mmCIF file of C-alpha atoms in Angstrom:
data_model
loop_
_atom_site.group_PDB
_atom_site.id
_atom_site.type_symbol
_atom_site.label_atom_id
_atom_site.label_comp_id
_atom_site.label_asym_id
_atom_site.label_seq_id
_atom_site.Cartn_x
_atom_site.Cartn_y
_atom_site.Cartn_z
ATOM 1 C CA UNK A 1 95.264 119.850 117.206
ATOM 2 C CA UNK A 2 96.611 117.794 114.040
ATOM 3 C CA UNK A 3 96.027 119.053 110.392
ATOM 4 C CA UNK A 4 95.312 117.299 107.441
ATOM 5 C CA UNK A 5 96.047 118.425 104.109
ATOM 6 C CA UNK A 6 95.008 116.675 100.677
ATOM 7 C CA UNK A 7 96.831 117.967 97.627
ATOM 8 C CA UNK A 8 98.598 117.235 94.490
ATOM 9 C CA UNK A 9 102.048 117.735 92.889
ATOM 10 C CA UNK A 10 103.309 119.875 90.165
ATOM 11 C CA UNK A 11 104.731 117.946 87.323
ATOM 12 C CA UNK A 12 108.457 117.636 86.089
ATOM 13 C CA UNK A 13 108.510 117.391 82.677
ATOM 14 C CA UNK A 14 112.147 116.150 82.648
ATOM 15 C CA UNK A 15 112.594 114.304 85.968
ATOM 16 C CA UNK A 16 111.043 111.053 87.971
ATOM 17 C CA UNK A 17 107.916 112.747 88.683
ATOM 18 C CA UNK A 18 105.088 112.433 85.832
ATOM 19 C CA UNK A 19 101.549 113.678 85.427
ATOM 20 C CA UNK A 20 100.326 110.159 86.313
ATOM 21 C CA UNK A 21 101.690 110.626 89.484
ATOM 22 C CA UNK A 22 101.744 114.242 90.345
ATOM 23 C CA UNK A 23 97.737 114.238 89.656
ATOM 24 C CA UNK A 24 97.005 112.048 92.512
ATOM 25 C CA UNK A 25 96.033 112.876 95.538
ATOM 26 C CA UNK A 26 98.906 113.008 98.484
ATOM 27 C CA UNK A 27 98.251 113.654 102.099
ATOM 28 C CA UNK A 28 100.362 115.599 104.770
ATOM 29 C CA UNK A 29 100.025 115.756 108.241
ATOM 30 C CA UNK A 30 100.711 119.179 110.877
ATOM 31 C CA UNK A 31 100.615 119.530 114.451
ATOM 32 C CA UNK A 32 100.533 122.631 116.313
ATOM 33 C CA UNK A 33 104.321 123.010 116.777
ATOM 34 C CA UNK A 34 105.498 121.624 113.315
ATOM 35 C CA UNK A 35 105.044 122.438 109.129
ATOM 36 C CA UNK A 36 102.964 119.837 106.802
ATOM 37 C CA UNK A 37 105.285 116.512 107.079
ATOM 38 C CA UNK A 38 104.250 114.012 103.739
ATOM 39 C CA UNK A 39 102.879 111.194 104.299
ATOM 40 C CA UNK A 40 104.025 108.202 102.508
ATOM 41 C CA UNK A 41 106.977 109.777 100.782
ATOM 42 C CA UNK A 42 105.690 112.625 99.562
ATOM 43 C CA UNK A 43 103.795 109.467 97.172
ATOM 44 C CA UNK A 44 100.182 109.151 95.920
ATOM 45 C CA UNK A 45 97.710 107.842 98.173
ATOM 46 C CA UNK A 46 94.627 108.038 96.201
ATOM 47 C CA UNK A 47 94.265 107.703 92.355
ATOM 48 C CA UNK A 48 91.159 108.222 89.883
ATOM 49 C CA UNK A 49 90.463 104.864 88.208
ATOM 50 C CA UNK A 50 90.877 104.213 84.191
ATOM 51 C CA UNK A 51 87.819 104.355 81.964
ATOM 52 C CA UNK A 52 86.970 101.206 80.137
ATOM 53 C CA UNK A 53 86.350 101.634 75.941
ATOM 54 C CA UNK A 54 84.161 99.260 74.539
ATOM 55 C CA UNK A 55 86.913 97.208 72.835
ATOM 56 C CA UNK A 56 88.334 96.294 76.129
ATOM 57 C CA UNK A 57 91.022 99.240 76.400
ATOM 58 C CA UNK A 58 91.759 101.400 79.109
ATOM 59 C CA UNK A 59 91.860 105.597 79.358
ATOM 60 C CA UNK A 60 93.732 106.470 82.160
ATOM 61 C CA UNK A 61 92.345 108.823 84.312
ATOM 62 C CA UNK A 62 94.189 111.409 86.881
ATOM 63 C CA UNK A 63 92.709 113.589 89.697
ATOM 64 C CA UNK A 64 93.069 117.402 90.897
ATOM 65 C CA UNK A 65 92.138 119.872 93.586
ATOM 66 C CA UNK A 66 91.104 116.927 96.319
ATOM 67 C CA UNK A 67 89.137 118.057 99.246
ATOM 68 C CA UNK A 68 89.186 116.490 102.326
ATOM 69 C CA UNK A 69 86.203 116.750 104.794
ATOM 70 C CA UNK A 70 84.739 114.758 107.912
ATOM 71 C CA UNK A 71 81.453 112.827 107.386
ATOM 72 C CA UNK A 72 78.544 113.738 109.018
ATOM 73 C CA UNK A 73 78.421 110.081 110.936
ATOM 74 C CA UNK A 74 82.148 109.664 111.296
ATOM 75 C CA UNK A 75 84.950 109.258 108.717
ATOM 76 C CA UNK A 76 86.457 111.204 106.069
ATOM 77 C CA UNK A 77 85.087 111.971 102.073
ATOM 78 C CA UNK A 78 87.293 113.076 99.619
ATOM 79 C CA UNK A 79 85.997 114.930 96.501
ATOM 80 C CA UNK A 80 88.553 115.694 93.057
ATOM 81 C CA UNK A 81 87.786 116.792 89.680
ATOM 82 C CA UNK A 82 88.952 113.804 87.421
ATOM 83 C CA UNK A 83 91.346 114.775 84.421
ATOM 84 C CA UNK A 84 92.317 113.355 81.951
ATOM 85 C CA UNK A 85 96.006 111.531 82.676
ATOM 86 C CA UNK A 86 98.083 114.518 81.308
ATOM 87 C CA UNK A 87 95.900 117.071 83.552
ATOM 88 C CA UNK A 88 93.628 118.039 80.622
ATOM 89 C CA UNK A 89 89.925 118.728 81.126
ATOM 90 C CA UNK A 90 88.133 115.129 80.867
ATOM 91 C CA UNK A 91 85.146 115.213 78.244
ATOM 92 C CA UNK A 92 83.393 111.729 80.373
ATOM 93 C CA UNK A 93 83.432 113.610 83.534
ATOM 94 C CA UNK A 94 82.391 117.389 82.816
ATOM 95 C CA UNK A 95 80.419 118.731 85.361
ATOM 96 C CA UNK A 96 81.244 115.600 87.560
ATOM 97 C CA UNK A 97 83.394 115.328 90.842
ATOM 98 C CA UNK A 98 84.702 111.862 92.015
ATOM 99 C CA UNK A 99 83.801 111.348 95.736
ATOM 100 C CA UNK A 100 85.361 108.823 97.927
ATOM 101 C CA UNK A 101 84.541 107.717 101.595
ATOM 102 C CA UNK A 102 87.140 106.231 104.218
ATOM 103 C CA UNK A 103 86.832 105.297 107.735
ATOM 104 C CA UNK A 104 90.794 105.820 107.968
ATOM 105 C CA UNK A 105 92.633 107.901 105.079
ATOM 106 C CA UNK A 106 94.345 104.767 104.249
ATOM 107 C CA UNK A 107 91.635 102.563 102.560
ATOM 108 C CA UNK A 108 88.966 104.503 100.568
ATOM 109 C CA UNK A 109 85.806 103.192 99.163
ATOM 110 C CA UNK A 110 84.874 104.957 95.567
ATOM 111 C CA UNK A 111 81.697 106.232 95.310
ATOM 112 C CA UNK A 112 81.897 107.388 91.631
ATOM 113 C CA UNK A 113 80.685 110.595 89.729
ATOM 114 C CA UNK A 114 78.815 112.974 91.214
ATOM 115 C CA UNK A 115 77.336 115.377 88.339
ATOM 116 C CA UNK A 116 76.690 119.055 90.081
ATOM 117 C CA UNK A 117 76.421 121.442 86.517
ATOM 118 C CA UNK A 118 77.289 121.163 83.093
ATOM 119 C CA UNK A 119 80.556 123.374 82.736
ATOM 120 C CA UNK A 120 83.813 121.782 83.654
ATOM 121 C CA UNK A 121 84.886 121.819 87.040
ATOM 122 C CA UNK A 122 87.945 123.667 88.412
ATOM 123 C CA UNK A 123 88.175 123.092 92.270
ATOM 124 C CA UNK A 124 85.622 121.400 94.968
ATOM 125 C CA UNK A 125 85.166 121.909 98.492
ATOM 126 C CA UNK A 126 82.732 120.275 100.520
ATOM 127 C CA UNK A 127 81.521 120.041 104.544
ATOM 128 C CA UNK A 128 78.669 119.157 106.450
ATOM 129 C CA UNK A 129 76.568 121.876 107.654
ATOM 130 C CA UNK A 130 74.585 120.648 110.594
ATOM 131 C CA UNK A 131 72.431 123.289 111.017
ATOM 132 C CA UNK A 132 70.366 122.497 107.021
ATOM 133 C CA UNK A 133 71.715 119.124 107.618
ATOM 134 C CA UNK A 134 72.984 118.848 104.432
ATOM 135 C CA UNK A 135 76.965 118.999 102.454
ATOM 136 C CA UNK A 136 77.230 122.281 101.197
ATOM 137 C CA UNK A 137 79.516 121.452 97.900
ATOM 138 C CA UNK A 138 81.153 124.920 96.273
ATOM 139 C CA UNK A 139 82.694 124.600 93.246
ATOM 140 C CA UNK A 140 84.242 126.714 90.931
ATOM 141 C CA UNK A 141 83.591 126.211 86.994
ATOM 142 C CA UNK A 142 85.616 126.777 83.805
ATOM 143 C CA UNK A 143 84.106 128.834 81.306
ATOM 144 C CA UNK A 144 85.936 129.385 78.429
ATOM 145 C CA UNK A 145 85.062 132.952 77.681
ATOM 146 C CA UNK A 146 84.369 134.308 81.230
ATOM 147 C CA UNK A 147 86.323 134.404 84.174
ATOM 148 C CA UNK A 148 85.868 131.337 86.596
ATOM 149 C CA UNK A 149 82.663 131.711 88.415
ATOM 150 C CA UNK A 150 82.194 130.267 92.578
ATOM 151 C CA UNK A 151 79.095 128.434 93.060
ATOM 152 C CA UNK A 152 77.808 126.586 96.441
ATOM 153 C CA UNK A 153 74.951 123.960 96.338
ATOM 154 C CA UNK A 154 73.467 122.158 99.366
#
């Protein structure tokens, strides 16, 4: 049986990989026999859109801690906190994950903010759980003057 793995890359600072880049979401692929091979060169597959400001300008946007999981009728969602384009906490989005849908891991269909809390967001996870029939989304939150707290919603 085939793994699939959705993560992101750790920055260099001084070589030809930038935050941009690094805090998108890549995909790798194992099989049984083998380690995670990259898909598409070890290159971004998935990328948080830019904000609009109300003069016309653009913020960009980045993505971290993707989660893949399998739809309850078929297909994939992705989740990701969205950062701001140097990997700093985004102000627009806090206590928001991005969710996608695809049918195929190659095309993906943006489904916009979901807001789950009020704290910022470190990582997501997310899965269907047939027996509520519901997504049972855990999170865990950033709190400045405590230590990061796990929560699960459904």
């Amino acid at each position: 049986m085939a793994e699939i793995m959705g993560y992101t890359r750790t920055v260099c600072e001084n070589e030809c990989y930038e935050a941009k880049l690094a805090y998108s979401m890549h995909l790798a692929i194992k099989t049984e026999k083998e380690s995670f091979t990259p898909f598409n060169h070890n290159s971004g597959v998935l990328f948080a859109k830019a904000t609009e400001n109300p003069d016309g300008s653009l913020n960009a946007k980045s993505l971290k801690s993707p989660w893949l999981f399998k739809q309850k009728d078929g297909g994939f969602g992705v989740m990701a906190v969205r950062v701001e384009a140097e990997g700093q906490n985004d102000e627009e989005s806090r206590g928001s994950v991005l969710v996608w849908e695809s049918e195929n891991l190659i095309s993906y269909r943006e489904l916009g903010l979901l807001k789950l809390g009020e704290a910022f967001i470190d990582t997501v996870s997310c899965y269907y759980e047939e027996k509520i029939g519901a997504y049972v989304i855990c999170l865990s939150l950033i709190h400045i003057s405590e230590p990061t707290r796990l929560r699960c919603i459904s």
